[in-house]
C-alpha positions as MATLAB code, in Angstrom:
seq = 'XXXXXXXXXXXXXXXXXXXXXXXXXXXXXXXXXXXXXXXXXXXXXXXXXXXXXXXXXXXXXXXXXXXXXXXXXXXXXXXXXXXXXXXXXXXXXXXXXXXXXXXXXXXXXXXXXXXXXXXXXXXXXXXXXXXXXXXXXXXXXXXXXXXXXXXXXXXXXXXXX';
ca = [
     -59.227  -23.783   94.488;
     -60.345  -26.117   97.274;
     -63.753  -27.786   97.229;
     -64.956  -25.835  100.266;
     -64.056  -22.488   98.689;
     -65.880  -23.508   95.510;
     -68.930  -24.508   97.551;
     -69.000  -21.170   99.376;
     -68.450  -19.188   96.190;
     -71.168  -21.162   94.408;
     -73.602  -20.507   97.260;
     -72.833  -16.783   97.144;
     -73.497  -16.717   93.403;
     -76.727  -18.771   93.630;
     -78.001  -16.555   96.442;
     -77.397  -13.305   94.622;
     -74.753  -11.882   96.939;
     -73.263   -9.103   94.855;
     -71.748   -6.669   97.332;
     -68.841   -6.942   99.711;
     -70.958   -5.160  102.352;
     -73.198   -8.223  102.476;
     -70.280  -10.535  103.209;
     -68.928   -8.033  105.744;
     -72.278   -8.044  107.543;
     -72.328  -11.855  107.540;
     -68.818  -11.832  109.016;
     -69.927   -9.430  111.776;
     -72.720  -11.857  112.682;
     -70.253  -14.780  112.708;
     -67.924  -12.799  114.966;
     -70.770  -11.978  117.342;
     -71.936  -15.592  117.571;
     -70.574  -17.697  120.396;
     -70.294  -20.842  118.268;
     -66.875  -22.416  117.817;
     -67.944  -23.818  114.450;
     -68.151  -22.274  110.999;
     -71.794  -22.006  109.887;
     -73.103  -23.826  106.844;
     -72.971  -21.715  103.667;
     -76.777  -21.385  103.604;
     -76.847  -20.073  107.177;
     -74.078  -17.598  106.422;
     -75.953  -16.395  103.317;
     -79.088  -15.746  105.398;
     -76.950  -13.566  107.694;
     -75.655  -11.658  104.665;
     -79.214  -10.602  103.797;
     -80.211   -9.659  107.363;
     -82.152   -6.376  107.706;
     -79.773   -4.968  110.315;
     -77.036   -4.841  107.683;
     -79.156   -2.301  105.808;
     -79.851   -0.220  108.895;
     -83.408   -1.605  109.035;
     -85.116   -2.822  112.194;
     -84.824   -6.460  113.201;
     -87.593   -8.850  112.201;
     -89.028   -8.706  115.746;
     -89.047   -4.911  115.860;
     -90.532   -4.603  112.373;
     -93.208   -7.189  113.240;
     -94.163   -5.237  116.367;
     -94.549   -2.095  114.266;
     -96.584   -3.979  111.670;
     -98.995   -5.198  114.356;
     -99.352   -1.689  115.795;
    -100.068   -0.194  112.392;
    -102.586   -2.932  111.514;
    -104.765   -2.003  114.476;
    -107.979   -0.252  113.371;
    -107.279    2.670  115.718;
    -104.111    3.444  113.737;
    -105.922    3.765  110.404;
    -104.832    6.981  108.749;
    -102.014    7.752  111.199;
     -99.605    4.859  110.659;
     -95.880    5.504  110.902;
     -93.526    3.140  109.088;
     -89.796    2.716  109.807;
     -89.125    1.983  106.160;
     -91.063    1.044  103.002;
     -89.761   -2.538  103.445;
     -91.797   -2.880  106.643;
     -94.909   -1.498  104.925;
     -94.573   -3.764  101.864;
     -93.931   -6.839  104.026;
     -97.019   -6.021  106.095;
     -99.103   -5.533  102.955;
     -97.870   -8.854  101.528;
     -98.623  -10.667  104.799;
    -102.077   -9.052  104.896;
    -103.028   -5.985  106.911;
    -106.191   -7.635  108.208;
    -105.016  -11.223  108.610;
    -101.680  -10.441  110.276;
    -103.294   -9.349  113.526;
    -105.702  -12.315  113.505;
    -102.996  -14.982  113.291;
    -101.288  -16.463  116.325;
     -97.957  -14.833  117.135;
     -96.069  -17.846  115.799;
     -97.883  -17.935  112.443;
     -98.053  -14.154  112.090;
     -94.351  -13.719  112.770;
     -93.452  -16.526  110.344;
     -95.570  -14.973  107.586;
     -94.257  -11.481  108.222;
     -90.632  -12.644  108.449;
     -90.864  -14.411  105.087;
     -92.191  -11.280  103.363;
     -89.876   -8.900  105.234;
     -86.769  -10.861  104.279;
     -87.920  -10.850  100.646;
     -88.098   -7.037  100.810;
     -84.647   -6.892  102.447;
     -83.196   -9.134   99.750;
     -84.635   -6.813   97.087;
     -82.927   -3.831   98.748;
     -79.627   -5.716   99.083;
     -79.796   -6.436   95.356;
     -80.069   -2.714   94.629;
     -83.790   -2.535   93.902;
     -85.663    0.605   94.944;
     -88.882   -0.118   96.821;
     -91.874    2.033   96.042;
     -92.625    4.541   98.807;
     -95.355    4.033  101.371;
     -98.597    5.268   99.794;
    -100.119    8.334  101.379;
    -103.841    8.949  101.628;
    -105.040   11.582   99.184;
    -107.616   12.956  101.583;
    -106.944   12.806  105.279;
    -109.808   11.355  107.268;
    -111.364   13.992  109.472;
    -111.788   12.711  112.997;
    -115.318   12.641  114.387;
    -114.152   14.172  117.633;
    -112.263   17.444  117.379;
    -111.689   20.295  119.816;
    -114.199   22.374  117.848;
    -116.919   19.738  118.236;
    -116.252   19.568  121.972;
    -116.286   23.363  122.392;
    -119.538   23.635  120.448;
    -121.174   20.932  122.590;
    -120.031   22.662  125.790;
    -121.348   26.015  124.549;
    -124.731   24.435  123.779;
    -124.873   22.839  127.239;
    -123.986   26.126  128.922;
    -126.569   28.026  126.879;
    -129.211   25.417  127.654;
    -128.337   25.484  131.348;
    -128.342   29.300  131.487;
    -131.681   29.413  129.642;
    -133.211   26.627  131.759;
    -132.274   28.254  135.105;
    -134.998   30.921  134.790;
];
């Protein structure tokens, strides 16, 4: 076997590539790239573990969702594409992620998100997104508004005499 084939095979083994689907996804990325050169084995391996190969959102899309769900107004009503996005956000820090600059926040999130993707590629099941045991009751509900309007109308009707 040639030295280059041994190098590629060794990189696949060191990286934990275990499924043909991973190599197929890496090949799709190579085909889509406009470069006339073969990528380095390490670059190709990173493409093999890309989230899109699992049907997950891209790093950018997942990061945008993480930022939305970290906002205090979203507390209790977050929606997650996949547990990988949730776990990456938790690892990056729900509070700190939104405080970091875009460059630092994206770098931190990407690192944790790709770790979660690698775990899925290796056949590991991620724990589901935790659900709140007791839903927070909003302070403002239609009933509160109707009651306040009824009190105002009663006060106005009683005060008109």
